[in-house]
Amino acid sequence: MILHGYYRSSASYRVRIALNLKGLTASHVPHHLRKNEHKASDYLALNPQGFLPALVTDDGRVLIQSLAIIEWLNDTHPEPALLPEDPFERAQIRAFALAIACDIHPVQNLSVLQRLKREGLPQDRIDFWARDVIEKGLDACEILARPDTPFVSGDTPSLADICLIPQLYNARRYEADVARWPRLTAIEARANALKAFADALPEKQPDAEP
Amino acid sequence: MILHGYYRSSASYRVRIALNLKGLTASHVPHHLRKNEHKASDYLALNPQGFLPALVTDDGRVLIQSLAIIEWLNDTHPEPALLPEDPFERAQIRAFALAIACDIHPVQNLSVLQRLKREGLPQDRIDFWARDVIEKGLDACEILARPDTPFVSGDTPSLADICLIPQLYNARRYEADVARWPRLTAIEARANALKAFADALPEKQPDAEP
């Protein structure tokens, strides 16, 4: 498999964690977001959205959208399960993942912040925007995470944890007040103690910059 | 079941379509978005995100996030299927749905537009923001939709169509150039000819305003 990604792209980071949890390997092809490499015509031919990541399967088919890729990995490589069997529990984990993947990350990602800059917002208001979206979003996640399990909703990492850890990474990058999320940061510490999460960290990737 | 929603909320609209396709009924409890009724403490107790919709099941459990709710409806009421059996095809449909639910809708929804207003953007730039996000996003969807099937990716409506139709509704509301999407608007015409989609239209809801 080939993973088209970028070391600091949250969505690529999610897929790296999922691949590691499943014990799968992929060749990583980096596309530098700030140099607009994801808008090059050869990449747009793979993904008309021009967003990262895209996964090319062993038989040459292309999948886009990190959550769809992770569900596909889970459907085709069931162990270890990233979603529980029970439909209600599965829906709760998907809801947690979507609360991040729909309502936090897309509103604070680079393309929106660049759009704000083009609209003339000063840098301090752009930084506030990113931090405020992350803080309000993760405040809800702190309530949604189960209080009685080591991970977001169980004894092992799920799709919810796969979305949470990259979002917390972004929270620190934008200097959000992480102390307000004792439950989420405890989950983060447990997750990052696992090799699957540690190896997926942005700074561990070959395209990482100092 | 009880669906907490709002007639013009895209995410509520998606769940209404899914319920109708499954032949299920729910009591509708409206929360007026512009009057901030979704930020009232009794609703926040149901959904800490303070976003619509939320679905309360017959046994009183609460589900949030439209895509998680629809997957749950599909898991618990398998017919008619809103996702195909094949994992790759399923991933493609989820990717199409997520391209809208993550990358278009959250960046043009009311809460972001209100945020732009608070930052002092003039109304014409806010209107441009919404329209531009929708146009660029649906341009990609026009390429992602299959050219050889009556719906986005098959002979019957799927999760992809359920996300597409409310997004096209928003596109018209923000006066986007819908003529650039001949494939998507042909799917829209086919979908809205079905009772499940027609009955879910915002203007058909009891809380609709003139």
mmCIF file of C-alpha atoms in Angstrom, chain A residues 2-203:
data_model
loop_
_atom_site.group_PDB
_atom_site.id
_atom_site.type_symbol
_atom_site.label_atom_id
_atom_site.label_comp_id
_atom_site.label_asym_id
_atom_site.label_seq_id
_atom_site.Cartn_x
_atom_site.Cartn_y
_atom_site.Cartn_z
ATOM 1 C CA ILE A 2 1.028 3.597 -0.525
ATOM 2 C CA LEU A 3 -0.015 6.356 1.893
ATOM 3 C CA HIS A 4 0.048 9.853 0.443
ATOM 4 C CA GLY A 5 0.354 12.137 3.469
ATOM 5 C CA TYR A 6 2.209 14.830 5.328
ATOM 6 C CA TYR A 7 3.878 14.524 8.699
ATOM 7 C CA ARG A 8 1.832 17.277 10.336
ATOM 8 C CA SER A 9 -1.525 16.568 8.663
ATOM 9 C CA SER A 10 -3.930 15.360 11.367
ATOM 10 C CA ALA A 11 -5.851 13.196 8.941
ATOM 11 C CA SER A 12 -2.651 11.491 7.702
ATOM 12 C CA TYR A 13 -1.589 11.003 11.345
ATOM 13 C CA ARG A 14 -4.891 9.192 12.053
ATOM 14 C CA VAL A 15 -4.288 6.740 9.209
ATOM 15 C CA ARG A 16 -0.690 6.145 10.349
ATOM 16 C CA ILE A 17 -1.970 5.171 13.806
ATOM 17 C CA ALA A 18 -4.592 2.830 12.319
ATOM 18 C CA LEU A 19 -2.038 1.121 10.047
ATOM 19 C CA ASN A 20 0.304 0.644 13.036
ATOM 20 C CA LEU A 21 -2.470 -0.742 15.253
ATOM 21 C CA LYS A 22 -3.338 -3.247 12.521
ATOM 22 C CA GLY A 23 0.333 -4.190 12.072
ATOM 23 C CA LEU A 24 0.236 -3.073 8.428
ATOM 24 C CA THR A 25 2.935 -1.241 6.541
ATOM 25 C CA ALA A 26 2.629 1.258 3.702
ATOM 26 C CA SER A 27 5.138 3.258 1.687
ATOM 27 C CA HIS A 28 4.795 6.888 2.676
ATOM 28 C CA VAL A 29 4.757 9.510 -0.057
ATOM 29 C CA PRO A 30 4.940 12.992 1.483
ATOM 30 C CA HIS A 31 3.235 16.045 -0.043
ATOM 31 C CA HIS A 32 4.307 19.326 1.517
ATOM 32 C CA LEU A 33 1.129 21.194 2.499
ATOM 33 C CA ARG A 34 2.701 24.638 2.825
ATOM 34 C CA LYS A 35 4.320 24.232 -0.604
ATOM 35 C CA ASN A 36 0.888 23.280 -2.049
ATOM 36 C CA GLU A 37 2.180 19.928 -3.314
ATOM 37 C CA HIS A 38 -1.280 18.446 -2.620
ATOM 38 C CA LYS A 39 -2.694 20.723 -5.330
ATOM 39 C CA ALA A 40 -0.348 19.384 -8.043
ATOM 40 C CA SER A 41 -2.162 17.821 -10.988
ATOM 41 C CA ASP A 42 -0.728 14.318 -10.438
ATOM 42 C CA TYR A 43 -2.076 14.301 -6.877
ATOM 43 C CA LEU A 44 -5.438 15.790 -7.920
ATOM 44 C CA ALA A 45 -5.762 12.864 -10.337
ATOM 45 C CA LEU A 46 -5.652 10.588 -7.252
ATOM 46 C CA ASN A 47 -7.806 12.801 -5.043
ATOM 47 C CA PRO A 48 -9.973 15.471 -6.732
ATOM 48 C CA GLN A 49 -10.402 17.169 -3.346
ATOM 49 C CA GLY A 50 -6.665 17.835 -3.183
ATOM 50 C CA PHE A 51 -6.635 16.930 0.511
ATOM 51 C CA LEU A 52 -4.423 14.492 2.347
ATOM 52 C CA PRO A 53 -4.292 11.560 2.908
ATOM 53 C CA ALA A 54 -4.991 9.121 0.082
ATOM 54 C CA LEU A 55 -4.297 5.417 0.345
ATOM 55 C CA VAL A 56 -3.463 3.357 -2.730
ATOM 56 C CA THR A 57 -4.273 -0.300 -2.133
ATOM 57 C CA ASP A 58 -2.074 -3.226 -3.221
ATOM 58 C CA ASP A 59 -4.260 -3.657 -6.315
ATOM 59 C CA GLY A 60 -3.919 0.024 -7.243
ATOM 60 C CA ARG A 61 -7.298 1.345 -6.121
ATOM 61 C CA VAL A 62 -7.456 4.719 -4.408
ATOM 62 C CA LEU A 63 -9.218 5.542 -1.154
ATOM 63 C CA ILE A 64 -9.594 9.052 0.304
ATOM 64 C CA GLN A 65 -10.949 10.562 3.544
ATOM 65 C CA SER A 66 -9.178 9.341 6.664
ATOM 66 C CA LEU A 67 -12.265 7.969 8.430
ATOM 67 C CA ALA A 68 -13.374 6.037 5.338
ATOM 68 C CA ILE A 69 -9.831 4.660 4.973
ATOM 69 C CA ILE A 70 -9.752 3.578 8.630
ATOM 70 C CA GLU A 71 -13.178 1.914 8.376
ATOM 71 C CA TRP A 72 -11.917 0.091 5.258
ATOM 72 C CA LEU A 73 -8.773 -1.047 7.090
ATOM 73 C CA ASN A 74 -11.000 -2.285 9.909
ATOM 74 C CA ASP A 75 -13.397 -4.058 7.515
ATOM 75 C CA THR A 76 -10.587 -5.804 5.637
ATOM 76 C CA HIS A 77 -8.284 -6.481 8.633
ATOM 77 C CA PRO A 78 -10.672 -7.067 11.547
ATOM 78 C CA GLU A 79 -8.061 -7.613 14.284
ATOM 79 C CA PRO A 80 -7.543 -5.745 16.533
ATOM 80 C CA ALA A 81 -11.026 -4.249 16.214
ATOM 81 C CA LEU A 82 -11.169 -0.451 16.034
ATOM 82 C CA LEU A 83 -14.942 -0.482 16.570
ATOM 83 C CA PRO A 84 -16.992 -2.678 18.936
ATOM 84 C CA GLU A 85 -19.644 -5.159 17.770
ATOM 85 C CA ASP A 86 -22.576 -3.529 19.564
ATOM 86 C CA PRO A 87 -24.301 -1.037 17.216
ATOM 87 C CA PHE A 88 -24.973 1.534 19.940
ATOM 88 C CA GLU A 89 -21.398 1.461 21.278
ATOM 89 C CA ARG A 90 -20.124 1.638 17.698
ATOM 90 C CA ALA A 91 -22.300 4.715 17.090
ATOM 91 C CA GLN A 92 -20.962 6.400 20.224
ATOM 92 C CA ILE A 93 -17.369 5.865 19.098
ATOM 93 C CA ARG A 94 -18.147 7.077 15.594
ATOM 94 C CA ALA A 95 -19.873 10.140 17.098
ATOM 95 C CA PHE A 96 -16.793 10.977 19.159
ATOM 96 C CA ALA A 97 -14.574 10.576 16.088
ATOM 97 C CA LEU A 98 -16.912 12.756 13.996
ATOM 98 C CA ALA A 99 -17.114 15.426 16.711
ATOM 99 C CA ILE A 100 -13.403 15.880 16.025
ATOM 100 C CA ALA A 101 -13.230 15.064 12.315
ATOM 101 C CA CYS A 102 -16.220 17.240 11.325
ATOM 102 C CA ASP A 103 -16.531 19.907 13.970
ATOM 103 C CA ILE A 104 -12.999 20.691 15.145
ATOM 104 C CA HIS A 105 -10.331 19.753 12.636
ATOM 105 C CA PRO A 106 -11.860 21.178 9.403
ATOM 106 C CA VAL A 107 -12.575 24.524 11.099
ATOM 107 C CA GLN A 108 -8.995 24.953 12.346
ATOM 108 C CA ASN A 109 -6.962 23.328 9.591
ATOM 109 C CA LEU A 110 -4.394 25.078 7.441
ATOM 110 C CA SER A 111 -6.721 25.729 4.489
ATOM 111 C CA VAL A 112 -9.231 27.612 6.680
ATOM 112 C CA LEU A 113 -6.501 29.575 8.446
ATOM 113 C CA GLN A 114 -5.024 30.536 5.059
ATOM 114 C CA ARG A 115 -8.510 31.609 3.963
ATOM 115 C CA LEU A 116 -8.793 33.835 7.065
ATOM 116 C CA LYS A 117 -5.434 35.380 6.213
ATOM 117 C CA ARG A 118 -6.633 36.141 2.674
ATOM 118 C CA GLU A 119 -9.684 37.841 4.231
ATOM 119 C CA GLY A 120 -7.297 40.133 6.089
ATOM 120 C CA LEU A 121 -7.599 38.816 9.648
ATOM 121 C CA PRO A 122 -4.528 39.689 11.737
ATOM 122 C CA GLN A 123 -2.348 36.790 12.877
ATOM 123 C CA ASP A 124 -3.388 37.063 16.534
ATOM 124 C CA ARG A 125 -7.072 36.671 15.579
ATOM 125 C CA ILE A 126 -6.220 33.695 13.344
ATOM 126 C CA ASP A 127 -4.340 32.073 16.220
ATOM 127 C CA PHE A 128 -7.294 32.785 18.517
ATOM 128 C CA TRP A 129 -9.690 31.240 15.970
ATOM 129 C CA ALA A 130 -7.732 27.972 15.851
ATOM 130 C CA ARG A 131 -7.309 27.800 19.623
ATOM 131 C CA ASP A 132 -10.948 28.676 20.373
ATOM 132 C CA VAL A 133 -12.356 26.104 17.933
ATOM 133 C CA ILE A 134 -10.109 23.436 19.451
ATOM 134 C CA GLU A 135 -10.911 24.396 23.054
ATOM 135 C CA LYS A 136 -14.690 24.498 22.617
ATOM 136 C CA GLY A 137 -14.620 21.261 20.634
ATOM 137 C CA LEU A 138 -12.454 19.326 23.053
ATOM 138 C CA ASP A 139 -14.472 20.647 26.018
ATOM 139 C CA ALA A 140 -17.385 18.627 24.603
ATOM 140 C CA CYS A 141 -15.127 15.614 23.983
ATOM 141 C CA GLU A 142 -13.994 15.711 27.632
ATOM 142 C CA ILE A 143 -17.665 15.154 28.575
ATOM 143 C CA LEU A 144 -18.294 12.567 25.837
ATOM 144 C CA ALA A 145 -15.320 10.347 26.800
ATOM 145 C CA ARG A 146 -16.260 7.574 29.203
ATOM 146 C CA PRO A 147 -14.993 8.169 32.755
ATOM 147 C CA ASP A 148 -14.542 4.481 33.558
ATOM 148 C CA THR A 149 -12.324 3.166 30.747
ATOM 149 C CA PRO A 150 -8.604 3.676 30.005
ATOM 150 C CA PHE A 151 -9.316 4.788 26.439
ATOM 151 C CA VAL A 152 -12.156 6.965 25.095
ATOM 152 C CA SER A 153 -14.703 4.199 25.207
ATOM 153 C CA GLY A 154 -13.056 0.935 26.118
ATOM 154 C CA ASP A 155 -10.034 -1.044 27.245
ATOM 155 C CA THR A 156 -8.267 -0.740 23.896
ATOM 156 C CA PRO A 157 -7.815 2.115 21.416
ATOM 157 C CA SER A 158 -10.644 2.652 18.948
ATOM 158 C CA LEU A 159 -11.458 4.999 16.087
ATOM 159 C CA ALA A 160 -12.229 7.606 18.774
ATOM 160 C CA ASP A 161 -8.696 7.518 20.221
ATOM 161 C CA ILE A 162 -7.247 7.545 16.697
ATOM 162 C CA CYS A 163 -8.976 10.896 16.113
ATOM 163 C CA LEU A 164 -8.347 12.295 19.591
ATOM 164 C CA ILE A 165 -4.561 11.994 19.749
ATOM 165 C CA PRO A 166 -3.791 14.006 16.567
ATOM 166 C CA GLN A 167 -6.324 16.648 17.671
ATOM 167 C CA LEU A 168 -4.589 16.993 21.043
ATOM 168 C CA TYR A 169 -1.296 17.305 19.155
ATOM 169 C CA ASN A 170 -2.845 20.244 17.266
ATOM 170 C CA ALA A 171 -4.199 21.654 20.529
ATOM 171 C CA ARG A 172 -0.655 21.865 21.896
ATOM 172 C CA ARG A 173 0.627 23.333 18.646
ATOM 173 C CA TYR A 174 -1.909 26.167 18.884
ATOM 174 C CA GLU A 175 -1.175 26.597 22.610
ATOM 175 C CA ALA A 176 -4.649 25.583 23.745
ATOM 176 C CA ASP A 177 -5.187 25.161 27.456
ATOM 177 C CA VAL A 178 -4.816 21.366 27.652
ATOM 178 C CA ALA A 179 -5.063 21.395 31.473
ATOM 179 C CA ARG A 180 -8.847 21.749 31.135
ATOM 180 C CA TRP A 181 -9.059 18.164 29.793
ATOM 181 C CA PRO A 182 -7.720 15.854 32.527
ATOM 182 C CA ARG A 183 -9.547 12.833 31.130
ATOM 183 C CA LEU A 184 -8.448 13.391 27.517
ATOM 184 C CA THR A 185 -4.813 14.050 28.426
ATOM 185 C CA ALA A 186 -4.738 10.907 30.591
ATOM 186 C CA ILE A 187 -5.948 8.936 27.562
ATOM 187 C CA GLU A 188 -3.283 10.688 25.463
ATOM 188 C CA ALA A 189 -0.522 9.593 27.867
ATOM 189 C CA ARG A 190 -1.759 5.983 27.743
ATOM 190 C CA ALA A 191 -2.018 6.034 23.939
ATOM 191 C CA ASN A 192 1.396 7.569 23.341
ATOM 192 C CA ALA A 193 2.943 4.908 25.569
ATOM 193 C CA LEU A 194 1.906 2.394 22.867
ATOM 194 C CA LYS A 195 4.299 1.845 19.975
ATOM 195 C CA ALA A 196 1.484 2.166 17.381
ATOM 196 C CA PHE A 197 0.799 5.733 18.518
ATOM 197 C CA ALA A 198 4.405 6.710 19.265
ATOM 198 C CA ASP A 199 5.628 5.622 15.834
ATOM 199 C CA ALA A 200 2.893 7.687 14.158
ATOM 200 C CA LEU A 201 3.923 10.969 15.824
ATOM 201 C CA PRO A 202 4.619 13.752 13.308
ATOM 202 C CA GLU A 203 8.222 14.233 14.452
#
